[in-house]
Short mmCIF file of C-alpha atoms and ligand atoms in Angstrom, two decimals:
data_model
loop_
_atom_site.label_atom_id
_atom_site.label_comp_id
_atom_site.label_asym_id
_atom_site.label_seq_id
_atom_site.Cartn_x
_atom_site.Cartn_y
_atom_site.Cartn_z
CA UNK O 1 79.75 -41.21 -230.70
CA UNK O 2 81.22 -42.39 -233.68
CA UNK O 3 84.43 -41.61 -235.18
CA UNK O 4 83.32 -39.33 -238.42
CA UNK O 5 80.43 -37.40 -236.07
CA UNK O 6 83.55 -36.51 -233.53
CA UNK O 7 85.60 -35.09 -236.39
CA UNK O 8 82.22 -33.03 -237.71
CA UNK O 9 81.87 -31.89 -234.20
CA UNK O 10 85.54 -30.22 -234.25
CA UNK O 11 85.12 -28.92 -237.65
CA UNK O 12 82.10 -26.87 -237.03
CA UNK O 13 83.42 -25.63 -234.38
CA UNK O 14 86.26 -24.07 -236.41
CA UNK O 15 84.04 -23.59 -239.49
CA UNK O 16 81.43 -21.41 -237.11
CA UNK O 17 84.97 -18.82 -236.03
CA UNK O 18 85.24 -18.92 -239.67
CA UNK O 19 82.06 -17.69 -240.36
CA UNK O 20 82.16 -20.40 -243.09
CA UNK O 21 78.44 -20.56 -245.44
CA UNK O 22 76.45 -23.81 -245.51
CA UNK O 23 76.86 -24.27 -248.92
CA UNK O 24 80.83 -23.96 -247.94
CA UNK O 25 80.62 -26.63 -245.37
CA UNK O 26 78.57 -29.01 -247.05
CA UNK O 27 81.81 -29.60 -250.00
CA UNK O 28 83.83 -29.35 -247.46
CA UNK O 29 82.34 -32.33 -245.07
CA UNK O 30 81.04 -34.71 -247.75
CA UNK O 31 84.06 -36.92 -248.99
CA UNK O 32 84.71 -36.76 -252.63
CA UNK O 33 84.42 -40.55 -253.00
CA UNK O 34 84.30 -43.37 -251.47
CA UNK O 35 84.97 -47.06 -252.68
CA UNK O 36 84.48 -50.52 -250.70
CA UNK O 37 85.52 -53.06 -252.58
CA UNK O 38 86.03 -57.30 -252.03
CA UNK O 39 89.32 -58.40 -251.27
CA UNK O 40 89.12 -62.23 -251.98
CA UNK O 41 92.35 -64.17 -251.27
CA UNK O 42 93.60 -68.31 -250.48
CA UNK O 43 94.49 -68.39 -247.35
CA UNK O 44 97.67 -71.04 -246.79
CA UNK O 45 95.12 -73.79 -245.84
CA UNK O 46 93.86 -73.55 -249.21
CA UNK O 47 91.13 -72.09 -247.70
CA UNK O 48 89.16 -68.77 -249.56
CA UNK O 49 88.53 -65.73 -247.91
CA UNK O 50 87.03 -62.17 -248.47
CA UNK O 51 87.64 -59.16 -246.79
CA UNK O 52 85.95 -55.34 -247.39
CA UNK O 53 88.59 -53.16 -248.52
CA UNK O 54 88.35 -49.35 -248.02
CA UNK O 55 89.53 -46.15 -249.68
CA UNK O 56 87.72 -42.79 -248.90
CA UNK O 57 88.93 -39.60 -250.68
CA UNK O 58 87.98 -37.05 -248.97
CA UNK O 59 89.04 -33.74 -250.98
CA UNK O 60 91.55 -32.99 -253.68
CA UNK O 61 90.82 -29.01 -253.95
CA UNK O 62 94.51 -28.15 -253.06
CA UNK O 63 96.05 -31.00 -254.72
CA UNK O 64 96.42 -35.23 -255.00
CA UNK O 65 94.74 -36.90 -251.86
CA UNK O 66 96.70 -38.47 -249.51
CA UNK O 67 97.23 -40.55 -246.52
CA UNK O 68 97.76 -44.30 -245.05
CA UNK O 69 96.58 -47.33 -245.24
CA UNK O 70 95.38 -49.39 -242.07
CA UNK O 71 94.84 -52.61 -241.53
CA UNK O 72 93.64 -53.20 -238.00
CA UNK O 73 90.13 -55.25 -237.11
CA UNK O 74 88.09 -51.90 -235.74
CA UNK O 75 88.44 -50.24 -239.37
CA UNK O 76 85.01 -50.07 -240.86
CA UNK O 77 83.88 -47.07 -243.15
CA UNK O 78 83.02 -44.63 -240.32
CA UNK O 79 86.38 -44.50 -239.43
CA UNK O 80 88.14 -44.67 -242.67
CA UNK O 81 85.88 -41.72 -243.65
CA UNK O 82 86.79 -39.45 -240.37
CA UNK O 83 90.48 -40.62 -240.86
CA UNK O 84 90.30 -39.12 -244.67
CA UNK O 85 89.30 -35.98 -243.14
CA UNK O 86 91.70 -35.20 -240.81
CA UNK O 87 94.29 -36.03 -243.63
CA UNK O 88 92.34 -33.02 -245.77
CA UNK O 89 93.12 -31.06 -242.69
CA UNK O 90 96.91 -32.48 -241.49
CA UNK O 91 98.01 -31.75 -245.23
CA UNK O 92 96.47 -28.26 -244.71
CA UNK O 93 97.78 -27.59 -241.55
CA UNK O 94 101.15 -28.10 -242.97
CA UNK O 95 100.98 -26.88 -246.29
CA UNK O 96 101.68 -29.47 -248.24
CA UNK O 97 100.15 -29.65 -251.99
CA UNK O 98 97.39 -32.54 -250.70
CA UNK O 99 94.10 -33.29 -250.16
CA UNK O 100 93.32 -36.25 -247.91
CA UNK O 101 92.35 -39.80 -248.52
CA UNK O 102 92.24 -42.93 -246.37
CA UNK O 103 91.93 -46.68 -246.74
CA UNK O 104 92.04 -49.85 -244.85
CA UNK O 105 90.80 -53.42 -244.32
CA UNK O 106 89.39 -54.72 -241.19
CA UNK O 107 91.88 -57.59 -240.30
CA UNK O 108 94.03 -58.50 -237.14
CA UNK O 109 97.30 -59.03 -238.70
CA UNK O 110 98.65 -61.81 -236.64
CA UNK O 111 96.36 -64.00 -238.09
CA UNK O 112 97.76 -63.97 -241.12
CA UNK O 113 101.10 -65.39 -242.01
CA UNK O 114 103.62 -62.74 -244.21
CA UNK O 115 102.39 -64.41 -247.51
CA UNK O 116 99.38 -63.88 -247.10
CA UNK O 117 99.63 -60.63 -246.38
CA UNK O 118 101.59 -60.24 -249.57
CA UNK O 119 98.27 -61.73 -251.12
CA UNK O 120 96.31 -59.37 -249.33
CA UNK O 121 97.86 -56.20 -250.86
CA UNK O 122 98.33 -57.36 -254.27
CA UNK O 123 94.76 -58.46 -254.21
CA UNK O 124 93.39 -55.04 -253.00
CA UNK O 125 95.72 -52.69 -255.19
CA UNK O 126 94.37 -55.45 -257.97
CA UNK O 127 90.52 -53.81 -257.12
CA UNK O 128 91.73 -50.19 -256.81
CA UNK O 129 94.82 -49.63 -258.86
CA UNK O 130 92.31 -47.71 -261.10
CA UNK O 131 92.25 -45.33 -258.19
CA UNK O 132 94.79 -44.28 -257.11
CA UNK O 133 98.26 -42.94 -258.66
CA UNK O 134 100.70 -40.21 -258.21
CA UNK O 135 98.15 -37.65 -259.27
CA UNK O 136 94.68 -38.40 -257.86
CA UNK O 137 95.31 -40.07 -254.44
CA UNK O 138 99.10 -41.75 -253.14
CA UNK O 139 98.61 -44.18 -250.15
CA UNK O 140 101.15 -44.57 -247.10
CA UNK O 141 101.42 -46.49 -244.36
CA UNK O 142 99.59 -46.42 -241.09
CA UNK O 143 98.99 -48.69 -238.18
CA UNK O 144 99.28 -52.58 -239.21
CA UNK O 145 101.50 -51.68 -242.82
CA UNK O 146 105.09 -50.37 -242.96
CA UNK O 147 107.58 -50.60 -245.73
CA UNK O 148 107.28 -53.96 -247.22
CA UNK O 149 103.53 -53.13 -247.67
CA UNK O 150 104.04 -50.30 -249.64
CA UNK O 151 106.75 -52.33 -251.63
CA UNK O 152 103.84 -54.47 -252.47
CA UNK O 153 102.02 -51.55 -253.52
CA UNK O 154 103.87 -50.08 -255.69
CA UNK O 155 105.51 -53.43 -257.77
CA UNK O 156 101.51 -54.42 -257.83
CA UNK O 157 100.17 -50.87 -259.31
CA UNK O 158 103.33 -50.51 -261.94
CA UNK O 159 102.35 -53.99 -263.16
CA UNK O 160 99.36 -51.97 -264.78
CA UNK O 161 100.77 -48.58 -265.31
CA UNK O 162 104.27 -48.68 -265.62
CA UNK O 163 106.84 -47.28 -263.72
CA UNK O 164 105.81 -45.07 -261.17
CA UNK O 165 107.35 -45.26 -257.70
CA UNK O 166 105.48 -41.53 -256.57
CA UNK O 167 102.50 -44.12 -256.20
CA UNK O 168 102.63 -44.72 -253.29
CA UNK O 169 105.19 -43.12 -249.89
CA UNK O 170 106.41 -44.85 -246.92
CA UNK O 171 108.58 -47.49 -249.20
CA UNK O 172 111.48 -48.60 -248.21
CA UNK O 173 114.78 -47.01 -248.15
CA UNK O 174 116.31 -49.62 -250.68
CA UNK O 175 113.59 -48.97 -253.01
CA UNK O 176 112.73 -45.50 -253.83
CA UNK O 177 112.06 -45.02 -249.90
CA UNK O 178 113.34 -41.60 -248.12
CA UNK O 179 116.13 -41.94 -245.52
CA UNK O 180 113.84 -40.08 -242.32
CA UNK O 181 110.26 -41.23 -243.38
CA UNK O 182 109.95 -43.99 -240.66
CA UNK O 183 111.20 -41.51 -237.90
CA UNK O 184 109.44 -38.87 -239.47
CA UNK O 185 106.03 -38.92 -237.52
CA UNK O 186 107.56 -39.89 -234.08
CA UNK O 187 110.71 -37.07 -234.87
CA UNK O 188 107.35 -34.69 -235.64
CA UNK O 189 105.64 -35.29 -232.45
CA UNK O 190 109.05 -34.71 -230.80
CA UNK O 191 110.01 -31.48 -232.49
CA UNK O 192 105.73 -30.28 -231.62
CA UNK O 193 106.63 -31.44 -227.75
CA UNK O 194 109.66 -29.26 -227.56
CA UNK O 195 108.03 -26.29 -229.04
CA UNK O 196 104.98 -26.68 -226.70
CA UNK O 197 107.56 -26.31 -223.85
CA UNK O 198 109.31 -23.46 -225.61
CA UNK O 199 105.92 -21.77 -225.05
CA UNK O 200 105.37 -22.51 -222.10
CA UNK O 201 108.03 -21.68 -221.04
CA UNK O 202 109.06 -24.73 -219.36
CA UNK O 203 112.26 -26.08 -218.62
CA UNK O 204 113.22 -29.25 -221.23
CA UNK O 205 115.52 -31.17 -219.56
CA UNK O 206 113.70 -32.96 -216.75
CA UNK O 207 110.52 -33.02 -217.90
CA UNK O 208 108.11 -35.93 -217.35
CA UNK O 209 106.86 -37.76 -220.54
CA UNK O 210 104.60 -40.45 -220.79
CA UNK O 211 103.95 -42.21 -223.93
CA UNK O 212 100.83 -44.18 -224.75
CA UNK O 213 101.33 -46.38 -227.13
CA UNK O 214 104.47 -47.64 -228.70
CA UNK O 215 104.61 -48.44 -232.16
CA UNK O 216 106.49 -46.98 -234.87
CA UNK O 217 105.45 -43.27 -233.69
CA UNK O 218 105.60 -44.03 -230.00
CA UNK O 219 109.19 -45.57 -230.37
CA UNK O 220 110.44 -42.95 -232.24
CA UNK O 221 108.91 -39.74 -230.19
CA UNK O 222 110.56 -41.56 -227.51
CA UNK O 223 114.30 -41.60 -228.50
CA UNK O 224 113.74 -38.23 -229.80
CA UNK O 225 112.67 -36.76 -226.73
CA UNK O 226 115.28 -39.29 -224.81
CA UNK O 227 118.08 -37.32 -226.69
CA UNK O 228 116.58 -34.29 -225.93
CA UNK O 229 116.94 -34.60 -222.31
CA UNK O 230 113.13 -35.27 -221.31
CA UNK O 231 112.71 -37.79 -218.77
CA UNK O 232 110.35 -40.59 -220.39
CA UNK O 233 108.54 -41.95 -217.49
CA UNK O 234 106.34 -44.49 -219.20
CA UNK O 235 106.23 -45.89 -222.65
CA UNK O 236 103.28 -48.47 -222.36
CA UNK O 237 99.08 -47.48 -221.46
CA UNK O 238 97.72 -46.37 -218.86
CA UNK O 239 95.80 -49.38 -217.79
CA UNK O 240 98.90 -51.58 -218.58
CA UNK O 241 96.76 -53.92 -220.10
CA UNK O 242 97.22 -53.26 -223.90
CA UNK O 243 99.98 -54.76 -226.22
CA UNK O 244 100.22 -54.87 -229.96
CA UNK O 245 103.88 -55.42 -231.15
CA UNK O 246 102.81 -52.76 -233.84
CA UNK O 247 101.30 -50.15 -231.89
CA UNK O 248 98.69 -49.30 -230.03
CA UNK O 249 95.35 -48.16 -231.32
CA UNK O 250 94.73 -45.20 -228.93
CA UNK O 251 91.27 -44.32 -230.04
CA UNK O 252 90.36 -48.29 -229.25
CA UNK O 253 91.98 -48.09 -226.27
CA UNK O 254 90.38 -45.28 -224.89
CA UNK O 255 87.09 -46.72 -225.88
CA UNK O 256 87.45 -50.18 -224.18
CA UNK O 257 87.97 -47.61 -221.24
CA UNK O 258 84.67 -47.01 -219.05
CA UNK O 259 82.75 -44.41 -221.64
CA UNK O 260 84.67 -40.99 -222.08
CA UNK O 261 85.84 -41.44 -217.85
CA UNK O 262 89.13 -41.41 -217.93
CA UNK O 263 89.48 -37.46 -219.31
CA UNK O 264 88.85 -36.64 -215.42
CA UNK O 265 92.05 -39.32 -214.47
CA UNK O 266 94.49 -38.05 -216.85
CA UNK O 267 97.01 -36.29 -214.52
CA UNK O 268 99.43 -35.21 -217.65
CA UNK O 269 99.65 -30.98 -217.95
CA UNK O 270 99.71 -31.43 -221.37
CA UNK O 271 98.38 -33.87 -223.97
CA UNK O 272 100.18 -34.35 -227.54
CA UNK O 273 98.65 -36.45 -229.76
CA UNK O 274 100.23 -38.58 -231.77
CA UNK O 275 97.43 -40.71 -232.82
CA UNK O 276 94.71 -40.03 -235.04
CA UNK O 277 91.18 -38.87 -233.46
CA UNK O 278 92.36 -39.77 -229.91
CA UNK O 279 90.06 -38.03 -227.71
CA UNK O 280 86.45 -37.25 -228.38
CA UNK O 281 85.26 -33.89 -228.14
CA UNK O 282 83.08 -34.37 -224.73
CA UNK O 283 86.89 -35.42 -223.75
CA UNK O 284 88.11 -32.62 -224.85
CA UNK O 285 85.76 -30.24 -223.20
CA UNK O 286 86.81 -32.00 -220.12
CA UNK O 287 90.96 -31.44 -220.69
CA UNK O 288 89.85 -27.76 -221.50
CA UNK O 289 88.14 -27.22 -218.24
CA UNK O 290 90.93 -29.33 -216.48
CA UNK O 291 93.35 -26.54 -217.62
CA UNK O 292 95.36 -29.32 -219.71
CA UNK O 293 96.99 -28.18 -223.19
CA UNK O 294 95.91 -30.55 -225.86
CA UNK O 295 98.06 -30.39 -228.76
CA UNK O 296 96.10 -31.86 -231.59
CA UNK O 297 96.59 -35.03 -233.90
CA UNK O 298 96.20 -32.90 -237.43
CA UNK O 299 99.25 -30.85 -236.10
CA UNK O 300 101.42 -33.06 -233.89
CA UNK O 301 101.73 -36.15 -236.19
CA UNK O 302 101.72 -34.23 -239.73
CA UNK O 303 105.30 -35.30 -239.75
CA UNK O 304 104.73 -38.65 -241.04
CA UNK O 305 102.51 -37.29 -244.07
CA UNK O 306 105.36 -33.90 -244.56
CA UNK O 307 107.90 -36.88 -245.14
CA UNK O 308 105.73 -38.34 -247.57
CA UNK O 309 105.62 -35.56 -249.55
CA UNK O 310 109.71 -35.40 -249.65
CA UNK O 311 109.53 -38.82 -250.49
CA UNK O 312 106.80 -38.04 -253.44
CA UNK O 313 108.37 -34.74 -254.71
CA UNK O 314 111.60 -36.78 -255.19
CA UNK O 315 110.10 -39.86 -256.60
CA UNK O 316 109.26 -37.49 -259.25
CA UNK O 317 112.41 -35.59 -259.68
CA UNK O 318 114.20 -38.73 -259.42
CA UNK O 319 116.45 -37.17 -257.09
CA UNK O 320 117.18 -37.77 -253.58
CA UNK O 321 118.27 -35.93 -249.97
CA UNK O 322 120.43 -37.00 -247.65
CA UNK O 323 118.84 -38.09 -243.83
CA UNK O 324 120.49 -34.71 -242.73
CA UNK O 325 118.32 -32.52 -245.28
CA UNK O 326 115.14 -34.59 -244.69
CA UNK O 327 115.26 -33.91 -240.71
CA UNK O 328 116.20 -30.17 -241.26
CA UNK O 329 113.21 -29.25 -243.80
CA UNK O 330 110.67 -31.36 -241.46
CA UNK O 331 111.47 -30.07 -238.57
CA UNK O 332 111.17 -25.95 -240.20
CA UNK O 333 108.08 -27.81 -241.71
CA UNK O 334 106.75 -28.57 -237.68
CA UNK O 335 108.05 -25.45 -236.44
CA UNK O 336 106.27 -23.03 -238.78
CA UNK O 337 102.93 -24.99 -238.98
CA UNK O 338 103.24 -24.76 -234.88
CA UNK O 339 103.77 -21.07 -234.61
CA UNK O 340 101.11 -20.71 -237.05
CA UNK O 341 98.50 -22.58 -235.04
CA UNK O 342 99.74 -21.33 -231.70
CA UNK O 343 99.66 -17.63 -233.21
CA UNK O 344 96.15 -18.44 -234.16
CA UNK O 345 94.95 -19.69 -230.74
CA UNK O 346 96.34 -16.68 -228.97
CA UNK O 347 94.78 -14.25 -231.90
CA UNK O 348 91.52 -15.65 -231.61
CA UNK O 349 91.48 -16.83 -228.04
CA UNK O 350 90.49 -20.19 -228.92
CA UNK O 351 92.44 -23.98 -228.12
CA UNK O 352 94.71 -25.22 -230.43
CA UNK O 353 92.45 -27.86 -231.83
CA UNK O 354 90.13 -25.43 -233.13
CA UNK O 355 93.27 -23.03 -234.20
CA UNK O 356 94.78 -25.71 -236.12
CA UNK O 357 90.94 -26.23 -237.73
CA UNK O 358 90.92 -23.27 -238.47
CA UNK O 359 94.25 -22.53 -240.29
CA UNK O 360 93.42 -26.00 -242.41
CA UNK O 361 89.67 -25.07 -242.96
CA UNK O 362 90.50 -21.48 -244.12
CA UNK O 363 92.72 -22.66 -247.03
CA UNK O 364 91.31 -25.81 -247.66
CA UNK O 365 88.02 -23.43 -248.29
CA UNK O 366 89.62 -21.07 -250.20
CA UNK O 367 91.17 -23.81 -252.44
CA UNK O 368 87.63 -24.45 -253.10
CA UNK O 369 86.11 -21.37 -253.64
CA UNK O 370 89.43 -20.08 -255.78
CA UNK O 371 88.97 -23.25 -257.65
CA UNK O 372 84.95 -23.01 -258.06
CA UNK O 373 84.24 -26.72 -257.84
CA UNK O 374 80.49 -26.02 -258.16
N1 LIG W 1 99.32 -42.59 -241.78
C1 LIG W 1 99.85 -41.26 -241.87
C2 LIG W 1 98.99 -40.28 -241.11
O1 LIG W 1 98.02 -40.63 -240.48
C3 LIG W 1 99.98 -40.73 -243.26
C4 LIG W 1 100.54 -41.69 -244.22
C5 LIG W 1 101.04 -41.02 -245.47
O2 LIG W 1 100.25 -40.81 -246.37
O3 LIG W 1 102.19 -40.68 -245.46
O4 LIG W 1 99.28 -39.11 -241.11
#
């Protein structure tokens, strides 16, 4: 199954509690637009190369569309286009004034050398600057970009517009950055983990966390649940045998896996997920029956996108908050969108993946209808 048919799958199941009309669900699913464009650079041996560069937005009905920018070698436009959904859905889930987007190019980033990189980016934002901007659709990073990405970004885009740092988020702090956005998705996870417990009633201190994959987010979930007195247990995969100084990719890795098998060897009691689309919904029938409490991606690693929108909002007020004010208003930001979702499950006696769907569909639907897009 691929990637965009998974995310369909999970949406319809939310859209059918919903009672959500055809007509509804066909503006809802279709992505708004999507470009693929050629991203020709000189590689240092003086050599040319072209690369497809992505950008699907998905839906702007309750504001701008946002949400990162990948470049990893399994992106292709099936993947770009379910990762722009989810962001419609994460930005719902949340509440944040955004619709989601996504983009990418298929490369494997140690093959290129930093310049070239440099070249890359300026090269792409060259073919979509047009795009993209602080009101239609603000890219971020994601797995394979960080900071100095975005720096490129933004100094390429104002070269045609004019100042206009809100064009992009996940800059860094020296450069109309946010103190808190690179924690921010890892801290989110963290702050999702501990409220799971809180539910559960289970004791925090003590408690057994493995973390697959550790990148930016897996890093950072880490040290926050370090301080907070959980015992992290295991920081690599499973299987031992991935390692991408960057991150890992989980949905690859659970692909190269024997098809969909290892849902029945997973021995966690509950399953956060800090990755996008990490488990495919035959998976997740399996977790369900399994008893195991899967906490989905469009809630558990919305912190990375909520810190965006700080960074945004202030980009355009020129003003800026201190690290203390950033981690206090995401983590009320991941506590209310939690109690929200897990108030929704328990309402509607459904699993959290399909509450959270449903919380993101319902306004995300409403935006449209309120809005009459037709
Ligand atoms: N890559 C982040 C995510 O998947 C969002 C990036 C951003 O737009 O801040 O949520």
């Amino acid at each position: 199954m691929r990637a965009f048919e998974a995310e369909q799958q999970y949406f319809h199941r939310a859209a059918d509690h919903l009672g959500i009309s055809s007509n509804i669900r066909k503006l809802l699913i279709v992505p708004k637009r999507e470009v693929q464009v050629q991203v020709a650079i000189e590689r240092d041996s003086g050599e040319v190369a072209t690369f497809i560069g992505y950008r699907v937005q998905h839906d702007s009905s309750r504001g701008p569309m946002k949400g990162g920018l990948r470049y990893h070698p399994d992106v292709d436009l099936d993947e770009i286009r379910a990762l722009a959904a989810l962001m419609t859905w994460k930005t719902s889930v949340v509440n944040i004034p955004y619709g989601g987007a996504k983009g990418g190019i298929a490369i494997d980033i140690k093959q290129f050398s930093h310049r070239e990189l440099e070249r890359l980016t300026r090269k792409f934002v060259d073919e979509i600057h047009d795009l993209f901007g602080p009101d239609t659709d603000i890219p971020g990073p994601d797995m394979g970009t960080n900071a100095e990405v975005m720096a490129w970004i933004m100094n390429q885009y104002q070269k045609y517009h004019g100042f206009s740092p809100a064009c992009v988020t996940g800059k860094p702090v020296e450069l109309f950055g946010l103190p808190g956005r690179e924690e921010a998705t890892g801290r989110g996870v963290g702050i999702i983990t501990l409220k799971t417990l809180g539910r559960l009633g289970r004791r925090i201190p003590g408690t057994r966390v493995a973390i697959q994959g550790f990148g930016n987010v897996g890093t950072h979930a880490s040290k926050f649940l370090h301080e907070s007195e959980c015992k992290v247990v295991a920081v690599s995969d499973v299987s031992g045998g991935y390692h991408r100084p960057e991150g890992i990719d989980v949905p690859a890795a659970l692909r190269y896996t024997t098809a969909h098998a290892n849902a029945r060897d997973v021995r966690a009691k509950i399953i956060i997920e800090a990755a996008n689309g990490p488990t495919y919904p035959d998976a997740d029938a399996v977790f369900d029956e399994r008893g195991i409490l899967v906490v989905p991606d469009i809630l558990a690693n919305a912190g990375g996108v909520t810190a965006s929108y700080f960074e945004w909002a202030q980009n355009r007020q020129h003003y800026s908050w201190s690290l203390n004010r950033v981690r206090q208003e995401l983590d009320r930001t991941m506590a209310e969108s939690f109690e929200t979702v897990w108030a929704t499950a328990t309402e509607r006696k459904v699993s959290l993946r399909t509450a959270a769907y449903i919380v993101a569909i319902g306004r995300v639907g409403r935006a449209t209808v309120l809005g009459g897009s037709v």
